[in-house]
PDB file of C-alpha atoms in Angstrom:
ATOM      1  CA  UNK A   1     -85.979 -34.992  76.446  1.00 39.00           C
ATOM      2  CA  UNK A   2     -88.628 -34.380  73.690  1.00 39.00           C
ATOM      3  CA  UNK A   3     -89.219 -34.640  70.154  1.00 44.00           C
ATOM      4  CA  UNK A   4     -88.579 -38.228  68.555  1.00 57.00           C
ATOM      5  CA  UNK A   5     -86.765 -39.338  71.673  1.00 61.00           C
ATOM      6  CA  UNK A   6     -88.855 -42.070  73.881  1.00 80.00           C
ATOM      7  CA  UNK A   7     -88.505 -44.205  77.259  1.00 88.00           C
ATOM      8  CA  UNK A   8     -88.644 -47.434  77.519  1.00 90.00           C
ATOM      9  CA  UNK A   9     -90.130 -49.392  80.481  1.00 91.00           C
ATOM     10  CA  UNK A  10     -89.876 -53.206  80.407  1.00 91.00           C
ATOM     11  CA  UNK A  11     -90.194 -55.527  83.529  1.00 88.00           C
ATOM     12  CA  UNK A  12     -89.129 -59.610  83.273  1.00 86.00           C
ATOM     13  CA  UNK A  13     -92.155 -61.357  85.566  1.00 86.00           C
ATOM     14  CA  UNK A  14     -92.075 -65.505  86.618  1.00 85.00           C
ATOM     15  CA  UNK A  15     -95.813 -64.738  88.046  1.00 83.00           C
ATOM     16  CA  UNK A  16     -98.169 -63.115  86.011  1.00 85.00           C
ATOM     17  CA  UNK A  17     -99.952 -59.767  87.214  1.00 86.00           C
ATOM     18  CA  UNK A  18    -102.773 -58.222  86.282  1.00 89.00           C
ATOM     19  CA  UNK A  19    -101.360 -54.785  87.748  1.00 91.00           C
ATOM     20  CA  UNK A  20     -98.322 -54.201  85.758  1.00 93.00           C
ATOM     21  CA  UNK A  21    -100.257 -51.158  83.780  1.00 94.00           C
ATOM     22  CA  UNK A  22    -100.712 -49.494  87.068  1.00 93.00           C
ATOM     23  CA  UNK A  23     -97.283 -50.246  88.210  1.00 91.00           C
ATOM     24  CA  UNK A  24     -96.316 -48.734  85.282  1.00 94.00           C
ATOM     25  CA  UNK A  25     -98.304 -45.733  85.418  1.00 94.00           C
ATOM     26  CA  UNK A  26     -96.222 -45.148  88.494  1.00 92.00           C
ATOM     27  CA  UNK A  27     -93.185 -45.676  86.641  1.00 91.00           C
ATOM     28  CA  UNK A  28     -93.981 -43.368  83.865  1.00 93.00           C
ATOM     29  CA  UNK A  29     -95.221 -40.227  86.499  1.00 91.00           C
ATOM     30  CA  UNK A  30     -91.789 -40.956  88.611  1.00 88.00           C
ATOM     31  CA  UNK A  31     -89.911 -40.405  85.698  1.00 89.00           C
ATOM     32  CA  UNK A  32     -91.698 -37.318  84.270  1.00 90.00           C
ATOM     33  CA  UNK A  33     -91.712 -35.422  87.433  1.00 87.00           C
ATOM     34  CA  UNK A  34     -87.983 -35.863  87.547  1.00 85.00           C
ATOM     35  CA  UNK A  35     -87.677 -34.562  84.174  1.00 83.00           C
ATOM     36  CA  UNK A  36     -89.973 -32.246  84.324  1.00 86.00           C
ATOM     37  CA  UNK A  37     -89.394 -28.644  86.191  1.00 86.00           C
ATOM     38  CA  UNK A  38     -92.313 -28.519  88.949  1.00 84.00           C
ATOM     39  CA  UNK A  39     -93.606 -25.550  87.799  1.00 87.00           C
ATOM     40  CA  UNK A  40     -93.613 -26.203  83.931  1.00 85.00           C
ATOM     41  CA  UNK A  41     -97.194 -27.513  83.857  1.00 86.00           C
ATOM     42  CA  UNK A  42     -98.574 -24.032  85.268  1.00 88.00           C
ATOM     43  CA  UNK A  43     -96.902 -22.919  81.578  1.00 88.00           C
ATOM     44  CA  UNK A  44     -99.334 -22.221  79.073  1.00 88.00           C
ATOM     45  CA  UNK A  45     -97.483 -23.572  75.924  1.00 90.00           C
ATOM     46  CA  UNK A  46     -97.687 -27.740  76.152  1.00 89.00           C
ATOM     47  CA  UNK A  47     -94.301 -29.065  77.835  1.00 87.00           C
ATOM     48  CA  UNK A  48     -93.047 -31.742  75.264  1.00 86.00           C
ATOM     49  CA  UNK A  49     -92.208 -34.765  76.555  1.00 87.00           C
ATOM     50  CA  UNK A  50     -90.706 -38.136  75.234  1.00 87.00           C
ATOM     51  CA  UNK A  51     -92.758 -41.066  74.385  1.00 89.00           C
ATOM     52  CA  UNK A  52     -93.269 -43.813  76.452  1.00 92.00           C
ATOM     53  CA  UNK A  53     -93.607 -47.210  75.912  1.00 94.00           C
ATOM     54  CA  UNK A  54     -94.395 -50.217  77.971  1.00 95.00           C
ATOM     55  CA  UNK A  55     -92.961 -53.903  77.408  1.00 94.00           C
ATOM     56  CA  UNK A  56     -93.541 -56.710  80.219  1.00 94.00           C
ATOM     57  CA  UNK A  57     -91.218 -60.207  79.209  1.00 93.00           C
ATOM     58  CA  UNK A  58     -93.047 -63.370  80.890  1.00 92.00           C
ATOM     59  CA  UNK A  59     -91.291 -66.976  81.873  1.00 90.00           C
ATOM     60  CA  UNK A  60     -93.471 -68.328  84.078  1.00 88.00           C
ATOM     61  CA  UNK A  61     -95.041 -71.948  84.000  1.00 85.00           C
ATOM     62  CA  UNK A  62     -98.762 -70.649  83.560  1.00 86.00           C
ATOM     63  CA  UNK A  63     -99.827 -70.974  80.210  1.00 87.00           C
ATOM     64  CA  UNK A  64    -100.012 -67.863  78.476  1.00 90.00           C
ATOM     65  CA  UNK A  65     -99.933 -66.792  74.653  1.00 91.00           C
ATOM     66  CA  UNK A  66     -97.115 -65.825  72.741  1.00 90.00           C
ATOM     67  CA  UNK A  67     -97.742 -62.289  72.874  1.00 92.00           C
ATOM     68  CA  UNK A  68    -100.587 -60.081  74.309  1.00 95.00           C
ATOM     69  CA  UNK A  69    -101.951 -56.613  76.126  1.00 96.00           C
ATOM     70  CA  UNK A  70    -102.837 -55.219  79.230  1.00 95.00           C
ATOM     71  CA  UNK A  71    -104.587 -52.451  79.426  1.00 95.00           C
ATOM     72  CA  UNK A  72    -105.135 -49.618  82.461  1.00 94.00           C
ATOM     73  CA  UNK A  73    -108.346 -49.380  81.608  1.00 93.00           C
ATOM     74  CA  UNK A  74    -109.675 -52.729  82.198  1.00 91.00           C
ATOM     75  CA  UNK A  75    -109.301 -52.016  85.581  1.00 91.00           C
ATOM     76  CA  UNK A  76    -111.662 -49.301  85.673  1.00 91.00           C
ATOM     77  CA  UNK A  77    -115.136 -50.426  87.541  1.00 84.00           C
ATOM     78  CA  UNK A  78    -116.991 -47.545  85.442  1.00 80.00           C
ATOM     79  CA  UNK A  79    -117.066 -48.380  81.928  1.00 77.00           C
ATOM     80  CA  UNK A  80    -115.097 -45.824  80.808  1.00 77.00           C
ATOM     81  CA  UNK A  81    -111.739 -45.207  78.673  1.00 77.00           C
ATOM     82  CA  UNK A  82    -110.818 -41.568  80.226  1.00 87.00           C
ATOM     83  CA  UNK A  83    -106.854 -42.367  80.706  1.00 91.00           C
ATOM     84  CA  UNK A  84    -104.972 -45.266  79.443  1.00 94.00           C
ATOM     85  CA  UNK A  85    -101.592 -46.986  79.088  1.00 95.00           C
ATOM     86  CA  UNK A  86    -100.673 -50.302  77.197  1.00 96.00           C
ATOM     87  CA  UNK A  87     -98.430 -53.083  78.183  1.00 96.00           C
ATOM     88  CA  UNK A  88     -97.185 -55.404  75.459  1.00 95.00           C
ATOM     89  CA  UNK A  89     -96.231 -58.586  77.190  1.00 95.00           C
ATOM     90  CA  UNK A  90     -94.458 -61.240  75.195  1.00 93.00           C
ATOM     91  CA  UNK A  91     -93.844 -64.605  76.386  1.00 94.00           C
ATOM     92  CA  UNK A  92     -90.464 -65.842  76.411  1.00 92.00           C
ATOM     93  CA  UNK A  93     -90.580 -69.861  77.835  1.00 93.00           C
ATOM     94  CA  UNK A  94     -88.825 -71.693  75.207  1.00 91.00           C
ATOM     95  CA  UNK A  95     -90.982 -72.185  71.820  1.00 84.00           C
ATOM     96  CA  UNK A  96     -89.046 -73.556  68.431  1.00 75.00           C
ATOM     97  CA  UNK A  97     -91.861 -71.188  66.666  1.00 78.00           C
ATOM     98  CA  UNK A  98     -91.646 -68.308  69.237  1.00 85.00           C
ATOM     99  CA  UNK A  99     -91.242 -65.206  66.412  1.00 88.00           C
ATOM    100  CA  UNK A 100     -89.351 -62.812  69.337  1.00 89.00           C
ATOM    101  CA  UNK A 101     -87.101 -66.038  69.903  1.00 90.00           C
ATOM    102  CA  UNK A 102     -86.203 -66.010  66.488  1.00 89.00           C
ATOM    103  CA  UNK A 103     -85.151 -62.421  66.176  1.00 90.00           C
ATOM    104  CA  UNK A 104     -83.426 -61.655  68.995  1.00 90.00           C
ATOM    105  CA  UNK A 105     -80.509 -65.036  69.419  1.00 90.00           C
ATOM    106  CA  UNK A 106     -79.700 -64.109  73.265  1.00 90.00           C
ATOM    107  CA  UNK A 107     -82.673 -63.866  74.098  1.00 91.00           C
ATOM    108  CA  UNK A 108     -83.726 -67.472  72.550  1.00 92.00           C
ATOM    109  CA  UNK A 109     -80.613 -68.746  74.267  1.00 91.00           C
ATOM    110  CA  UNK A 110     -81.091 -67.246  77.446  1.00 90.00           C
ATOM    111  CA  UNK A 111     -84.967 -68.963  77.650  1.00 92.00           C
ATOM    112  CA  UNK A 112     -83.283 -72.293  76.646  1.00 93.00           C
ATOM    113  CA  UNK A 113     -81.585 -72.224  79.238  1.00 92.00           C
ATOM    114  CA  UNK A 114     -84.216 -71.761  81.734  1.00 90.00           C
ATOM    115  CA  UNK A 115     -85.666 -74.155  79.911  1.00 91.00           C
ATOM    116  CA  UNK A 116     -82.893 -76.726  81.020  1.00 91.00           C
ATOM    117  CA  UNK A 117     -82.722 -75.864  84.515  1.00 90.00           C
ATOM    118  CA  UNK A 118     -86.747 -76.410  84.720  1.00 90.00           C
ATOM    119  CA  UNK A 119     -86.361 -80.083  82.676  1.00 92.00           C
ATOM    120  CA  UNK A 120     -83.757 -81.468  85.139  1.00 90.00           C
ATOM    121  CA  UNK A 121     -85.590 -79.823  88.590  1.00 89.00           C
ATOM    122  CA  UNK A 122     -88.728 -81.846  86.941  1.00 90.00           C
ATOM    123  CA  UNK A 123     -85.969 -85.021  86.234  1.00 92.00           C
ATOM    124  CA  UNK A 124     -85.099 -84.902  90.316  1.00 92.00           C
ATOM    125  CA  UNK A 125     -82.303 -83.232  90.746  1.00 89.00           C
ATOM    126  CA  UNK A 126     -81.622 -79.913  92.820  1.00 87.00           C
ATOM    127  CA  UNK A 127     -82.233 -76.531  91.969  1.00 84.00           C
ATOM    128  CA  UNK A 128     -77.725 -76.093  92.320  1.00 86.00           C
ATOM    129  CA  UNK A 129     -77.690 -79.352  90.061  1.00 90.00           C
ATOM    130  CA  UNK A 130     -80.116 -78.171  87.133  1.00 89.00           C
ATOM    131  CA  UNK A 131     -78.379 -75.127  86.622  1.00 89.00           C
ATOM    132  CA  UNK A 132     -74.926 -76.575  86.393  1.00 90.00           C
ATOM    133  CA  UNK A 133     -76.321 -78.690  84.137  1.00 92.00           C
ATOM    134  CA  UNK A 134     -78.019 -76.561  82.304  1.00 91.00           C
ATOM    135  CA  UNK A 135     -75.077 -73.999  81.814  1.00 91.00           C
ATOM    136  CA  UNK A 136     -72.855 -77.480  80.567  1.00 92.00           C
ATOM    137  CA  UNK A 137     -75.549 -77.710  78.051  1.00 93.00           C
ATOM    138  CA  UNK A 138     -75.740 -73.749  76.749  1.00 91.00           C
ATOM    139  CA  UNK A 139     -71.905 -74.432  76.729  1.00 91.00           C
ATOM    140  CA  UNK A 140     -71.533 -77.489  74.531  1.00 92.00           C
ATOM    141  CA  UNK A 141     -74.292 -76.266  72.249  1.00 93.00           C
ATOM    142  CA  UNK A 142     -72.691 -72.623  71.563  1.00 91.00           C
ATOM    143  CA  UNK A 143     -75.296 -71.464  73.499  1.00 91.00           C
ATOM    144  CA  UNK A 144     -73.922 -68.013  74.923  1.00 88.00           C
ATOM    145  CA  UNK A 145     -71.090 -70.228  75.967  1.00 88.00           C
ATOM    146  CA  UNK A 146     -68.597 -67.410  76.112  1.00 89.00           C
ATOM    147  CA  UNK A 147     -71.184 -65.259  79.053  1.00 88.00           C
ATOM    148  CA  UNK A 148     -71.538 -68.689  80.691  1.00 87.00           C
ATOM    149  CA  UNK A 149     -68.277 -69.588  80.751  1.00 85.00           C
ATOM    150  CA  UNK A 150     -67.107 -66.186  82.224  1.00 86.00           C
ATOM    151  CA  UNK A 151     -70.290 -65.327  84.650  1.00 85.00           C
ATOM    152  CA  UNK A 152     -70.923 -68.374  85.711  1.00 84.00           C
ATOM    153  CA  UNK A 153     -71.005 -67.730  89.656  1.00 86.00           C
ATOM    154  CA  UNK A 154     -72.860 -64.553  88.377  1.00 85.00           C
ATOM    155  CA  UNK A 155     -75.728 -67.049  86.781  1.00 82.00           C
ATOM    156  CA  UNK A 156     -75.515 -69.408  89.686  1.00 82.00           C
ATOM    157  CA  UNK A 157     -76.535 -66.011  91.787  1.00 79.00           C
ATOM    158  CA  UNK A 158     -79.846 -65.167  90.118  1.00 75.00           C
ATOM    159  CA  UNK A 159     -81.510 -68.348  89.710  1.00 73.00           C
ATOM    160  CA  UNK A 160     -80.664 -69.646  92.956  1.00 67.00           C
ATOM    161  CA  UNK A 161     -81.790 -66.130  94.442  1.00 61.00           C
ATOM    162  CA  UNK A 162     -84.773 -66.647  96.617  1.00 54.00           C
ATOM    163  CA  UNK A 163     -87.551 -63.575  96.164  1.00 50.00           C
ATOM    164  CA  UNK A 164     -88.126 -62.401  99.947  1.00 53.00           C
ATOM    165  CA  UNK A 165     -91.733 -61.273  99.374  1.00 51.00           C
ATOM    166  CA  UNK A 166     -92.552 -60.280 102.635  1.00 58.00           C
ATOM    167  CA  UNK A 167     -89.349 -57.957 102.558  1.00 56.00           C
ATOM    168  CA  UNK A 168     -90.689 -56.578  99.177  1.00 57.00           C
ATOM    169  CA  UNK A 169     -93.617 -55.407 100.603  1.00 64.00           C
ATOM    170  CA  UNK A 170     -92.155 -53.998 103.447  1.00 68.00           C
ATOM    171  CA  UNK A 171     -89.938 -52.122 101.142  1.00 68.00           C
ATOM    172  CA  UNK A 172     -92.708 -51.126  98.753  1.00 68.00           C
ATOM    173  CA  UNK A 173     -94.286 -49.459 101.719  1.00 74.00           C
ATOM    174  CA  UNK A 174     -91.441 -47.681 102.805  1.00 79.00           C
ATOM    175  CA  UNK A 175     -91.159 -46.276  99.046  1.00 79.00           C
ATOM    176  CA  UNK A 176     -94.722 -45.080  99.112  1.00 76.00           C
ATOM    177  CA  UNK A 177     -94.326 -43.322 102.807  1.00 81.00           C
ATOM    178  CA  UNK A 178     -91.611 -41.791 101.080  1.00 86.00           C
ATOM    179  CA  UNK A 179     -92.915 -40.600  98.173  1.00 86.00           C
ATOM    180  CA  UNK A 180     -95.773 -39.219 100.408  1.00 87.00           C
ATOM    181  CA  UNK A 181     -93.053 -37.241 102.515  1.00 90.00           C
ATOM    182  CA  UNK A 182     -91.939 -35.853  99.273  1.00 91.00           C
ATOM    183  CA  UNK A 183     -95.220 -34.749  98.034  1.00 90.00           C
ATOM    184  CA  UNK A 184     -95.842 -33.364 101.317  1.00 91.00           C
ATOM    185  CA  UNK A 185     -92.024 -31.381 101.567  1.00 92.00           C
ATOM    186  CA  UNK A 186     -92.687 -30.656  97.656  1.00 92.00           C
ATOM    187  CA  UNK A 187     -95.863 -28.348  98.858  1.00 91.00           C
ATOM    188  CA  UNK A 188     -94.421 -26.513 101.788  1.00 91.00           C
ATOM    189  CA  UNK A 189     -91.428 -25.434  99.822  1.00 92.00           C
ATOM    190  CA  UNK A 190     -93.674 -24.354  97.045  1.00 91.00           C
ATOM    191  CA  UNK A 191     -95.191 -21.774  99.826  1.00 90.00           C
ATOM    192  CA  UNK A 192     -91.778 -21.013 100.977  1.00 90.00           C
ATOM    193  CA  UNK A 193     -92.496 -22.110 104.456  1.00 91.00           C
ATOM    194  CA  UNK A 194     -88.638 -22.199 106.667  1.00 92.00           C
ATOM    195  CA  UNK A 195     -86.902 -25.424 106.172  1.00 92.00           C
ATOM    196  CA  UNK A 196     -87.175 -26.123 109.837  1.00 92.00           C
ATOM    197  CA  UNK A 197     -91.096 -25.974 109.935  1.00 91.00           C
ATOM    198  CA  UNK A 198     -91.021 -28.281 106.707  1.00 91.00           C
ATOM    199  CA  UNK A 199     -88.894 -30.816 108.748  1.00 92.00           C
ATOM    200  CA  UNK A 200     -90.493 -30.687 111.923  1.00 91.00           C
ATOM    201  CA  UNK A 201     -94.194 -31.025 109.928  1.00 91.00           C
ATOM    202  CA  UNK A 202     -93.082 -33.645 107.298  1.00 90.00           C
ATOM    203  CA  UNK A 203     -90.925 -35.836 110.096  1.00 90.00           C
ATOM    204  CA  UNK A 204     -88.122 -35.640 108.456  1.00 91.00           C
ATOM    205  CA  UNK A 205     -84.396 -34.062 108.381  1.00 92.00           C
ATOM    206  CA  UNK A 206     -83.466 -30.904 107.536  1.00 90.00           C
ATOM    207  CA  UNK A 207     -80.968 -32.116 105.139  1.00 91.00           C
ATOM    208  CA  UNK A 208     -83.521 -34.434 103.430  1.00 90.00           C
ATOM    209  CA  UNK A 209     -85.616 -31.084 103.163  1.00 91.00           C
ATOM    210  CA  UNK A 210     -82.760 -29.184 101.144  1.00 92.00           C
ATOM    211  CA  UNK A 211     -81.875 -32.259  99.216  1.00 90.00           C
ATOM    212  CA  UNK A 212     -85.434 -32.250  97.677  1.00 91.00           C
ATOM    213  CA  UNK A 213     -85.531 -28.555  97.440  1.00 90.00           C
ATOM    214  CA  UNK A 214     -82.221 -28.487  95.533  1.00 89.00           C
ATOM    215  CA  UNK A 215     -83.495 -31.727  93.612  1.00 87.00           C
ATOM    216  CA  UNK A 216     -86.390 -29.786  92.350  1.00 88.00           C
ATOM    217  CA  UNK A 217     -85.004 -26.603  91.531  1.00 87.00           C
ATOM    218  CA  UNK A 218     -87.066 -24.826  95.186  1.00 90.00           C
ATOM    219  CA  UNK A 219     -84.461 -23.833  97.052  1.00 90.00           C
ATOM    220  CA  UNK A 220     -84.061 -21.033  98.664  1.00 85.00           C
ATOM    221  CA  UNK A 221     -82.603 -19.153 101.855  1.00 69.00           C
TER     222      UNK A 221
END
């Protein structure tokens, strides 16, 4: 994947986060080292790689502007611009002069209808209420009616889905003891050390040990 060919990385947020360039510095490096041989950036000719670009859609209740930037860099404590990576984040609550809205009709409809469900939760009635309501509306207003009418359980699914945060951290840190493992297994099979020391050292299986080998191109007997 080179030349005029990009990736796109775009996250839908209901809270706002000041971290979402970092997060998706992590994104970005995931990707490349999958795509990228392990032991292309020793090469001395530069390794061309696809674009990336950045997009974070907001619908939370804080106010926020239509459309702004994050920037990597602003979390640097020195004041200094050595690496950066820019997140355009476009807010996508329900505005009759919201410019994205305009362009892009599911979209628009889609934020009406969050729109709805958030009106009649405000009017008193329960979160299962507001959406049916608020699907009855999209529906008589040719509002995406023929996705409502045909996923509506589906819809009825993600709002009403309640965001276990504690289990998302505890998940996050399992990903980053992972990765670590990796990075660690990664190393030793660069050395060519036997797959049974690697396992035994890293605290993992053997077959996880020749999975990443094989997954990286470093296996070997």
């Amino acid at each position: 994947m080179a030349g005029n060919q990009h990736i796109i990385l775009m996250e839908h947020q209901s809270t706002l986060s000041e971290n979402m360039p970092l997060r998706m510095l992590w994104y970005i490096a995931k990707l490349y080292r999958q795509q990228v041989n392990p032991d292309a950036p020793y090469k001395k000719t530069r390794i061309p790689l696809p674009a990336p670009h950045f997009y974070m859609f907001y619908n939370g209740k804080d106010d926020a502007p239509a459309k702004w930037t994050m920037r990597l860099s602003d979390a640097f404590e020195e004041n200094e611009n050595t690496l950066e990576l820019v997140v355009a984040v476009f807010n996508i609550n329900y505005a009759k002069n919201s410019e994205l809205l305009q362009k892009c009709h599911d979209l628009k409809c889609y934020s009406i209808f969050v729109d709805q469900v958030r009106t009649e939760v405000a009017a008193g009635k329960t979160l299962h209420q507001a959406i049916a309501s608020a699907i009855k509306y999209c529906k008589e207003h040719n509002l995406l009616a023929d996705y409502f009418a045909k996923k509506e359980q589906e819809v009825f699914d993600m709002v009403s889905f309640k965001w276990d945060w504690n289990r998302a951290m505890e998940v996050r840190a399992e990903e980053v003891a992972d990765a670590k493992t990796t990075e660690f297994v990664l190393n030793m099979l660069r050395e060519h050390e036997p797959y049974e020391k690697i396992s035994r050292l890293a605290s993992t299986s053997m077959e996880n040990v020749i999975k990443i080998a094989h997954m990286n191109n470093l296996a070997y007997n």
